[in-house]
Amino acid sequence: MAPEAAVDSREVYSLLDDEYARRILVETYDETRSPSALSEACDASEATVYRRLERLQEQGLVESVQEIDPNQGPRQVYAARLDRVSVDLTATGFEVDVEYVDETAADRLTRLYEELSG
C-alpha cells in the first residue's frame, strides 16, 4: 500500500492498540530491524512478528528492504514509515490521518552506509 493511499481507520486503531505492533513501530523508527531482532525486542515469536509486519505493511506503516549483512549475506529488514498519527472526532465519527517519514528504508541504508564509509 502506498503511503498516499487512504488508510483503514479500524485497522490502524487495531494496530496501535496492539502491544507488538506498537513495539515494532518504535523499534524500526530510527533504524532497520530484522524479524529476529524484532522478535527479541518484542519478546515475541517470529511468527507473531511476521503477522504484525504483514498487517503494518498493508497499511503502509512499515516497509521492507533487502540489506546485505557481511556475516549472513542478504536479509530482509523493516523500517517504520509512520511519523505521526492523528485521530480527530467529527460529526460522522473518527478520522485517522497518518503522516509518513520522508526518508525510505533504502534511503536510510544508503545514508548509513555513506556515513560509515565516508
mmCIF file of N, CA and C in Angstrom:
data_model
loop_
_atom_site.group_PDB
_atom_site.id
_atom_site.type_symbol
_atom_site.label_atom_id
_atom_site.label_comp_id
_atom_site.label_asym_id
_atom_site.label_seq_id
_atom_site.Cartn_x
_atom_site.Cartn_y
_atom_site.Cartn_z
ATOM 1 N N MET A 1 0.833 -1.176 0.000
ATOM 2 C CA MET A 1 0.000 0.000 0.000
ATOM 3 C C MET A 1 0.880 1.242 0.000
ATOM 4 N N ALA A 2 0.613 2.161 -0.884
ATOM 5 C CA ALA A 2 1.379 3.394 -0.942
ATOM 6 C C ALA A 2 0.977 4.289 0.215
ATOM 7 N N PRO A 3 1.929 5.019 0.787
ATOM 8 C CA PRO A 3 1.599 5.898 1.898
ATOM 9 C C PRO A 3 0.515 6.911 1.565
ATOM 10 N N GLU A 4 0.389 7.301 0.303
ATOM 11 C CA GLU A 4 -0.595 8.306 -0.075
ATOM 12 C C GLU A 4 -2.013 7.732 -0.111
ATOM 13 N N ALA A 5 -2.150 6.421 -0.118
ATOM 14 C CA ALA A 5 -3.472 5.804 -0.184
ATOM 15 C C ALA A 5 -4.194 5.974 1.153
ATOM 16 N N ALA A 6 -5.518 5.900 1.086
ATOM 17 C CA ALA A 6 -6.322 6.025 2.307
ATOM 18 C C ALA A 6 -6.052 4.838 3.225
ATOM 19 N N VAL A 7 -5.948 5.131 4.506
ATOM 20 C CA VAL A 7 -5.731 4.065 5.476
ATOM 21 C C VAL A 7 -7.077 3.555 5.967
ATOM 22 N N ASP A 8 -7.079 2.337 6.435
ATOM 23 C CA ASP A 8 -8.259 1.735 7.044
ATOM 24 C C ASP A 8 -8.235 2.126 8.520
ATOM 25 N N SER A 9 -9.089 3.063 8.894
ATOM 26 C CA SER A 9 -9.087 3.600 10.264
ATOM 27 C C SER A 9 -9.183 2.507 11.314
ATOM 28 N N ARG A 10 -10.060 1.552 11.105
ATOM 29 C CA ARG A 10 -10.227 0.476 12.104
ATOM 30 C C ARG A 10 -8.958 -0.352 12.235
ATOM 31 N N GLU A 11 -8.314 -0.629 11.106
ATOM 32 C CA GLU A 11 -7.088 -1.429 11.160
ATOM 33 C C GLU A 11 -5.971 -0.645 11.838
ATOM 34 N N VAL A 12 -5.860 0.641 11.567
ATOM 35 C CA VAL A 12 -4.845 1.460 12.238
ATOM 36 C C VAL A 12 -5.120 1.508 13.735
ATOM 37 N N TYR A 13 -6.375 1.701 14.134
ATOM 38 C CA TYR A 13 -6.728 1.659 15.560
ATOM 39 C C TYR A 13 -6.289 0.334 16.177
ATOM 40 N N SER A 14 -6.624 -0.740 15.500
ATOM 41 C CA SER A 14 -6.309 -2.075 15.996
ATOM 42 C C SER A 14 -4.801 -2.263 16.140
ATOM 43 N N LEU A 15 -4.049 -1.817 15.152
ATOM 44 C CA LEU A 15 -2.591 -1.958 15.203
ATOM 45 C C LEU A 15 -1.991 -1.122 16.333
ATOM 46 N N LEU A 16 -2.480 0.086 16.493
ATOM 47 C CA LEU A 16 -1.936 0.941 17.548
ATOM 48 C C LEU A 16 -2.339 0.460 18.934
ATOM 49 N N ASP A 17 -3.387 -0.328 18.999
ATOM 50 C CA ASP A 17 -3.824 -0.916 20.265
ATOM 51 C C ASP A 17 -3.063 -2.198 20.582
ATOM 52 N N ASP A 18 -2.336 -2.721 19.604
ATOM 53 C CA ASP A 18 -1.619 -3.982 19.747
ATOM 54 C C ASP A 18 -0.194 -3.733 20.260
ATOM 55 N N GLU A 19 0.129 -4.330 21.394
ATOM 56 C CA GLU A 19 1.437 -4.138 22.023
ATOM 57 C C GLU A 19 2.590 -4.468 21.084
ATOM 58 N N TYR A 20 2.500 -5.579 20.353
ATOM 59 C CA TYR A 20 3.585 -5.990 19.462
ATOM 60 C C TYR A 20 3.730 -5.044 18.279
ATOM 61 N N ALA A 21 2.630 -4.629 17.690
ATOM 62 C CA ALA A 21 2.687 -3.707 16.555
ATOM 63 C C ALA A 21 3.296 -2.376 16.982
ATOM 64 N N ARG A 22 2.895 -1.872 18.143
ATOM 65 C CA ARG A 22 3.474 -0.618 18.643
ATOM 66 C C ARG A 22 4.969 -0.761 18.857
ATOM 67 N N ARG A 23 5.376 -1.863 19.445
ATOM 68 C CA ARG A 23 6.805 -2.074 19.723
ATOM 69 C C ARG A 23 7.601 -2.168 18.423
ATOM 70 N N ILE A 24 7.038 -2.842 17.421
ATOM 71 C CA ILE A 24 7.706 -2.946 16.114
ATOM 72 C C ILE A 24 7.885 -1.555 15.518
ATOM 73 N N LEU A 25 6.869 -0.712 15.600
ATOM 74 C CA LEU A 25 6.984 0.646 15.074
ATOM 75 C C LEU A 25 8.080 1.425 15.788
ATOM 76 N N VAL A 26 8.133 1.312 17.097
ATOM 77 C CA VAL A 26 9.158 2.016 17.868
ATOM 78 C C VAL A 26 10.550 1.490 17.507
ATOM 79 N N GLU A 27 10.691 0.185 17.454
ATOM 80 C CA GLU A 27 11.996 -0.426 17.186
ATOM 81 C C GLU A 27 12.518 -0.136 15.777
ATOM 82 N N THR A 28 11.624 0.096 14.836
ATOM 83 C CA THR A 28 12.042 0.323 13.446
ATOM 84 C C THR A 28 12.010 1.800 13.068
ATOM 85 N N TYR A 29 11.764 2.673 14.019
ATOM 86 C CA TYR A 29 11.646 4.097 13.709
ATOM 87 C C TYR A 29 12.981 4.715 13.289
ATOM 88 N N ASP A 30 14.046 4.451 14.036
ATOM 89 C CA ASP A 30 15.350 5.062 13.746
ATOM 90 C C ASP A 30 16.270 4.198 12.903
ATOM 91 N N GLU A 31 16.054 2.897 12.921
ATOM 92 C CA GLU A 31 16.932 2.008 12.156
ATOM 93 C C GLU A 31 16.166 0.779 11.698
ATOM 94 N N THR A 32 16.655 0.191 10.625
ATOM 95 C CA THR A 32 16.020 -1.025 10.123
ATOM 96 C C THR A 32 16.289 -2.165 11.091
ATOM 97 N N ARG A 33 15.362 -3.117 11.126
ATOM 98 C CA ARG A 33 15.495 -4.280 12.018
ATOM 99 C C ARG A 33 15.042 -5.525 11.296
ATOM 100 N N SER A 34 15.709 -6.618 11.584
ATOM 101 C CA SER A 34 15.326 -7.914 11.032
ATOM 102 C C SER A 34 14.199 -8.504 11.877
ATOM 103 N N PRO A 35 13.452 -9.444 11.319
ATOM 104 C CA PRO A 35 12.412 -10.103 12.115
ATOM 105 C C PRO A 35 12.954 -10.759 13.384
ATOM 106 N N SER A 36 14.150 -11.349 13.303
ATOM 107 C CA SER A 36 14.688 -11.994 14.508
ATOM 108 C C SER A 36 15.039 -10.945 15.572
ATOM 109 N N ALA A 37 15.578 -9.799 15.163
ATOM 110 C CA ALA A 37 15.868 -8.729 16.123
ATOM 111 C C ALA A 37 14.571 -8.183 16.719
ATOM 112 N N LEU A 38 13.543 -8.068 15.889
ATOM 113 C CA LEU A 38 12.243 -7.604 16.387
ATOM 114 C C LEU A 38 11.634 -8.621 17.339
ATOM 115 N N SER A 39 11.819 -9.890 17.044
ATOM 116 C CA SER A 39 11.317 -10.948 17.914
ATOM 117 C C SER A 39 11.930 -10.816 19.313
ATOM 118 N N GLU A 40 13.231 -10.577 19.359
ATOM 119 C CA GLU A 40 13.913 -10.389 20.648
ATOM 120 C C GLU A 40 13.423 -9.127 21.350
ATOM 121 N N ALA A 41 13.361 -8.030 20.618
ATOM 122 C CA ALA A 41 12.974 -6.744 21.208
ATOM 123 C C ALA A 41 11.540 -6.765 21.732
ATOM 124 N N CYS A 42 10.687 -7.511 21.044
ATOM 125 C CA CYS A 42 9.265 -7.562 21.413
ATOM 126 C C CYS A 42 8.948 -8.702 22.362
ATOM 127 N N ASP A 43 9.935 -9.563 22.608
ATOM 128 C CA ASP A 43 9.717 -10.766 23.408
ATOM 129 C C ASP A 43 8.520 -11.548 22.854
ATOM 130 N N ALA A 44 8.591 -11.778 21.525
ATOM 131 C CA ALA A 44 7.509 -12.462 20.819
ATOM 132 C C ALA A 44 8.116 -13.466 19.846
ATOM 133 N N SER A 45 7.323 -14.428 19.448
ATOM 134 C CA SER A 45 7.794 -15.394 18.464
ATOM 135 C C SER A 45 7.958 -14.704 17.117
ATOM 136 N N GLU A 46 8.800 -15.268 16.258
ATOM 137 C CA GLU A 46 8.964 -14.702 14.921
ATOM 138 C C GLU A 46 7.651 -14.773 14.146
ATOM 139 N N ALA A 47 6.849 -15.807 14.385
ATOM 140 C CA ALA A 47 5.551 -15.909 13.700
ATOM 141 C C ALA A 47 4.663 -14.718 14.067
ATOM 142 N N THR A 48 4.651 -14.358 15.343
ATOM 143 C CA THR A 48 3.874 -13.195 15.790
ATOM 144 C C THR A 48 4.393 -11.930 15.127
ATOM 145 N N VAL A 49 5.710 -11.771 15.086
ATOM 146 C CA VAL A 49 6.316 -10.588 14.464
ATOM 147 C C VAL A 49 5.958 -10.528 12.980
ATOM 148 N N TYR A 50 6.064 -11.643 12.271
ATOM 149 C CA TYR A 50 5.729 -11.657 10.839
ATOM 150 C C TYR A 50 4.262 -11.298 10.601
ATOM 151 N N ARG A 51 3.360 -11.784 11.456
ATOM 152 C CA ARG A 51 1.939 -11.438 11.299
ATOM 153 C C ARG A 51 1.728 -9.933 11.470
ATOM 154 N N ARG A 52 2.363 -9.348 12.487
ATOM 155 C CA ARG A 52 2.217 -7.908 12.702
ATOM 156 C C ARG A 52 2.858 -7.122 11.563
ATOM 157 N N LEU A 53 4.024 -7.563 11.110
ATOM 158 C CA LEU A 53 4.682 -6.871 9.998
ATOM 159 C C LEU A 53 3.800 -6.876 8.752
ATOM 160 N N GLU A 54 3.141 -7.982 8.492
ATOM 161 C CA GLU A 54 2.250 -8.064 7.336
ATOM 162 C C GLU A 54 1.118 -7.043 7.455
ATOM 163 N N ARG A 55 0.507 -6.984 8.618
ATOM 164 C CA ARG A 55 -0.593 -6.024 8.832
ATOM 165 C C ARG A 55 -0.084 -4.577 8.747
ATOM 166 N N LEU A 56 1.083 -4.311 9.327
ATOM 167 C CA LEU A 56 1.660 -2.974 9.279
ATOM 168 C C LEU A 56 2.003 -2.573 7.846
ATOM 169 N N GLN A 57 2.507 -3.520 7.064
ATOM 170 C CA GLN A 57 2.817 -3.237 5.659
ATOM 171 C C GLN A 57 1.548 -2.965 4.858
ATOM 172 N N GLU A 58 0.487 -3.693 5.133
ATOM 173 C CA GLU A 58 -0.773 -3.485 4.420
ATOM 174 C C GLU A 58 -1.284 -2.059 4.592
ATOM 175 N N GLN A 59 -0.996 -1.447 5.727
ATOM 176 C CA GLN A 59 -1.425 -0.078 5.991
ATOM 177 C C GLN A 59 -0.341 0.946 5.624
ATOM 178 N N GLY A 60 0.775 0.471 5.088
ATOM 179 C CA GLY A 60 1.853 1.380 4.701
ATOM 180 C C GLY A 60 2.606 1.958 5.875
ATOM 181 N N LEU A 61 2.521 1.322 7.044
ATOM 182 C CA LEU A 61 3.166 1.846 8.249
ATOM 183 C C LEU A 61 4.607 1.372 8.402
ATOM 184 N N VAL A 62 4.958 0.262 7.767
ATOM 185 C CA VAL A 62 6.347 -0.193 7.695
ATOM 186 C C VAL A 62 6.624 -0.627 6.266
ATOM 187 N N GLU A 63 7.902 -0.648 5.927
ATOM 188 C CA GLU A 63 8.310 -1.151 4.620
ATOM 189 C C GLU A 63 9.471 -2.103 4.813
ATOM 190 N N SER A 64 9.648 -2.975 3.848
ATOM 191 C CA SER A 64 10.760 -3.910 3.909
ATOM 192 C C SER A 64 11.778 -3.552 2.834
ATOM 193 N N VAL A 65 13.003 -3.881 3.125
ATOM 194 C CA VAL A 65 14.098 -3.663 2.185
ATOM 195 C C VAL A 65 15.113 -4.775 2.412
ATOM 196 N N GLN A 66 15.805 -5.142 1.349
ATOM 197 C CA GLN A 66 16.828 -6.178 1.496
ATOM 198 C C GLN A 66 18.161 -5.497 1.772
ATOM 199 N N GLU A 67 18.845 -5.964 2.810
ATOM 200 C CA GLU A 67 20.158 -5.424 3.140
ATOM 201 C C GLU A 67 21.163 -6.561 3.104
ATOM 202 N N ILE A 68 22.389 -6.222 2.870
ATOM 203 C CA ILE A 68 23.465 -7.216 2.839
ATOM 204 C C ILE A 68 24.219 -7.157 4.158
ATOM 205 N N ASP A 69 24.173 -8.254 4.885
ATOM 206 C CA ASP A 69 24.924 -8.382 6.124
ATOM 207 C C ASP A 69 26.224 -9.089 5.769
ATOM 208 N N PRO A 70 27.385 -8.504 6.083
ATOM 209 C CA PRO A 70 28.663 -9.117 5.715
ATOM 210 C C PRO A 70 28.845 -10.533 6.266
ATOM 211 N N ASN A 71 28.222 -10.821 7.402
ATOM 212 C CA ASN A 71 28.370 -12.134 8.025
ATOM 213 C C ASN A 71 27.298 -13.127 7.595
ATOM 214 N N GLN A 72 26.101 -12.620 7.241
ATOM 215 C CA GLN A 72 24.979 -13.506 6.953
ATOM 216 C C GLN A 72 24.498 -13.443 5.507
ATOM 217 N N GLY A 73 24.972 -12.473 4.732
ATOM 218 C CA GLY A 73 24.501 -12.313 3.363
ATOM 219 C C GLY A 73 23.224 -11.495 3.328
ATOM 220 N N PRO A 74 22.447 -11.618 2.242
ATOM 221 C CA PRO A 74 21.231 -10.797 2.128
ATOM 222 C C PRO A 74 20.177 -11.202 3.150
ATOM 223 N N ARG A 75 19.471 -10.198 3.647
ATOM 224 C CA ARG A 75 18.383 -10.460 4.584
ATOM 225 C C ARG A 75 17.355 -9.346 4.476
ATOM 226 N N GLN A 76 16.131 -9.672 4.814
ATOM 227 C CA GLN A 76 15.036 -8.715 4.785
ATOM 228 C C GLN A 76 15.003 -7.967 6.113
ATOM 229 N N VAL A 77 14.958 -6.642 6.048
ATOM 230 C CA VAL A 77 14.838 -5.814 7.241
ATOM 231 C C VAL A 77 13.657 -4.867 7.046
ATOM 232 N N TYR A 78 13.208 -4.290 8.140
ATOM 233 C CA TYR A 78 11.998 -3.467 8.118
ATOM 234 C C TYR A 78 12.274 -2.105 8.743
ATOM 235 N N ALA A 79 11.563 -1.101 8.230
ATOM 236 C CA ALA A 79 11.674 0.268 8.742
ATOM 237 C C ALA A 79 10.281 0.871 8.829
ATOM 238 N N ALA A 80 10.061 1.640 9.881
ATOM 239 C CA ALA A 80 8.780 2.326 10.043
ATOM 240 C C ALA A 80 8.650 3.417 8.991
ATOM 241 N N ARG A 81 7.475 3.549 8.436
ATOM 242 C CA ARG A 81 7.149 4.653 7.517
ATOM 243 C C ARG A 81 6.291 5.682 8.242
ATOM 244 N N LEU A 82 5.791 5.308 9.383
ATOM 245 C CA LEU A 82 4.908 6.149 10.179
ATOM 246 C C LEU A 82 5.719 7.203 10.914
ATOM 247 N N ASP A 83 5.300 8.436 10.789
ATOM 248 C CA ASP A 83 5.929 9.515 11.538
ATOM 249 C C ASP A 83 4.974 10.052 12.594
ATOM 250 N N ARG A 84 3.696 10.169 12.204
ATOM 251 C CA ARG A 84 2.715 10.742 13.120
ATOM 252 C C ARG A 84 1.326 10.248 12.749
ATOM 253 N N VAL A 85 0.505 10.019 13.775
ATOM 254 C CA VAL A 85 -0.895 9.657 13.572
ATOM 255 C C VAL A 85 -1.739 10.634 14.366
ATOM 256 N N SER A 86 -2.773 11.162 13.730
ATOM 257 C CA SER A 86 -3.713 11.992 14.481
ATOM 258 C C SER A 86 -5.108 11.411 14.295
ATOM 259 N N VAL A 87 -5.867 11.460 15.371
ATOM 260 C CA VAL A 87 -7.238 10.965 15.360
ATOM 261 C C VAL A 87 -8.134 12.142 15.717
ATOM 262 N N ASP A 88 -9.044 12.447 14.819
ATOM 263 C CA ASP A 88 -9.952 13.574 15.031
ATOM 264 C C ASP A 88 -11.380 13.075 15.157
ATOM 265 N N LEU A 89 -12.086 13.643 16.107
ATOM 266 C CA LEU A 89 -13.505 13.360 16.279
ATOM 267 C C LEU A 89 -14.283 14.335 15.410
ATOM 268 N N THR A 90 -15.159 13.788 14.578
ATOM 269 C CA THR A 90 -16.001 14.619 13.719
ATOM 270 C C THR A 90 -17.458 14.249 13.966
ATOM 271 N N ALA A 91 -18.360 14.969 13.333
ATOM 272 C CA ALA A 91 -19.786 14.682 13.473
ATOM 273 C C ALA A 91 -20.145 13.310 12.929
ATOM 274 N N THR A 92 -19.316 12.781 12.039
ATOM 275 C CA THR A 92 -19.609 11.466 11.439
ATOM 276 C C THR A 92 -18.786 10.340 12.054
ATOM 277 N N GLY A 93 -17.932 10.639 12.997
ATOM 278 C CA GLY A 93 -17.111 9.596 13.625
ATOM 279 C C GLY A 93 -15.668 10.054 13.747
ATOM 280 N N PHE A 94 -14.773 9.112 13.792
ATOM 281 C CA PHE A 94 -13.353 9.419 13.927
ATOM 282 C C PHE A 94 -12.683 9.390 12.566
ATOM 283 N N GLU A 95 -11.742 10.300 12.373
ATOM 284 C CA GLU A 95 -10.921 10.322 11.169
ATOM 285 C C GLU A 95 -9.473 10.136 11.576
ATOM 286 N N VAL A 96 -8.788 9.258 10.860
ATOM 287 C CA VAL A 96 -7.383 8.993 11.132
ATOM 288 C C VAL A 96 -6.554 9.607 10.014
ATOM 289 N N ASP A 97 -5.538 10.364 10.407
ATOM 290 C CA ASP A 97 -4.611 10.933 9.439
ATOM 291 C C ASP A 97 -3.224 10.416 9.786
ATOM 292 N N VAL A 98 -2.572 9.791 8.811
ATOM 293 C CA VAL A 98 -1.237 9.248 9.022
ATOM 294 C C VAL A 98 -0.243 10.084 8.231
ATOM 295 N N GLU A 99 0.794 10.542 8.906
ATOM 296 C CA GLU A 99 1.885 11.245 8.243
ATOM 297 C C GLU A 99 3.060 10.286 8.182
ATOM 298 N N TYR A 100 3.705 10.258 7.029
ATOM 299 C CA TYR A 100 4.786 9.310 6.789
ATOM 300 C C TYR A 100 6.137 10.009 6.807
ATOM 301 N N VAL A 101 7.186 9.269 7.154
ATOM 302 C CA VAL A 101 8.541 9.814 7.135
ATOM 303 C C VAL A 101 8.928 10.098 5.695
ATOM 304 N N ASP A 102 9.786 11.082 5.517
ATOM 305 C CA ASP A 102 10.224 11.450 4.176
ATOM 306 C C ASP A 102 11.247 10.470 3.623
ATOM 307 N N GLU A 103 12.034 9.878 4.499
ATOM 308 C CA GLU A 103 13.131 9.015 4.091
ATOM 309 C C GLU A 103 12.679 7.554 4.082
ATOM 310 N N THR A 104 12.888 6.873 2.966
ATOM 311 C CA THR A 104 12.537 5.459 2.886
ATOM 312 C C THR A 104 13.631 4.613 3.533
ATOM 313 N N ALA A 105 13.336 3.339 3.742
ATOM 314 C CA ALA A 105 14.328 2.428 4.331
ATOM 315 C C ALA A 105 15.568 2.339 3.441
ATOM 316 N N ALA A 106 15.364 2.298 2.143
ATOM 317 C CA ALA A 106 16.500 2.235 1.215
ATOM 318 C C ALA A 106 17.347 3.499 1.350
ATOM 319 N N ASP A 107 16.689 4.659 1.490
ATOM 320 C CA ASP A 107 17.425 5.913 1.676
ATOM 321 C C ASP A 107 18.223 5.881 2.973
ATOM 322 N N ARG A 108 17.612 5.346 4.035
ATOM 323 C CA ARG A 108 18.296 5.255 5.328
ATOM 324 C C ARG A 108 19.521 4.365 5.243
ATOM 325 N N LEU A 109 19.374 3.213 4.584
ATOM 326 C CA LEU A 109 20.506 2.299 4.452
ATOM 327 C C LEU A 109 21.639 2.953 3.666
ATOM 328 N N THR A 110 21.291 3.640 2.595
ATOM 329 C CA THR A 110 22.308 4.329 1.794
ATOM 330 C C THR A 110 23.009 5.390 2.628
ATOM 331 N N ARG A 111 22.235 6.186 3.361
ATOM 332 C CA ARG A 111 22.814 7.231 4.196
ATOM 333 C C ARG A 111 23.724 6.638 5.260
ATOM 334 N N LEU A 112 23.269 5.580 5.931
ATOM 335 C CA LEU A 112 24.091 4.948 6.968
ATOM 336 C C LEU A 112 25.366 4.365 6.388
ATOM 337 N N TYR A 113 25.264 3.753 5.208
ATOM 338 C CA TYR A 113 26.452 3.187 4.554
ATOM 339 C C TYR A 113 27.438 4.299 4.215
ATOM 340 N N GLU A 114 26.934 5.401 3.682
ATOM 341 C CA GLU A 114 27.809 6.519 3.330
ATOM 342 C C GLU A 114 28.437 7.131 4.560
ATOM 343 N N GLU A 115 27.709 7.202 5.669
ATOM 344 C CA GLU A 115 28.272 7.734 6.904
ATOM 345 C C GLU A 115 29.377 6.839 7.434
ATOM 346 N N LEU A 116 29.197 5.532 7.308
ATOM 347 C CA LEU A 116 30.202 4.584 7.802
ATOM 348 C C LEU A 116 31.442 4.564 6.917
ATOM 349 N N SER A 117 31.249 4.695 5.606
ATOM 350 C CA SER A 117 32.391 4.601 4.712
ATOM 351 C C SER A 117 33.040 5.951 4.427
ATOM 352 N N GLY A 118 32.398 7.030 4.783
ATOM 353 C CA GLY A 118 32.945 8.353 4.448
ATOM 354 C C GLY A 118 33.500 9.004 5.620
#
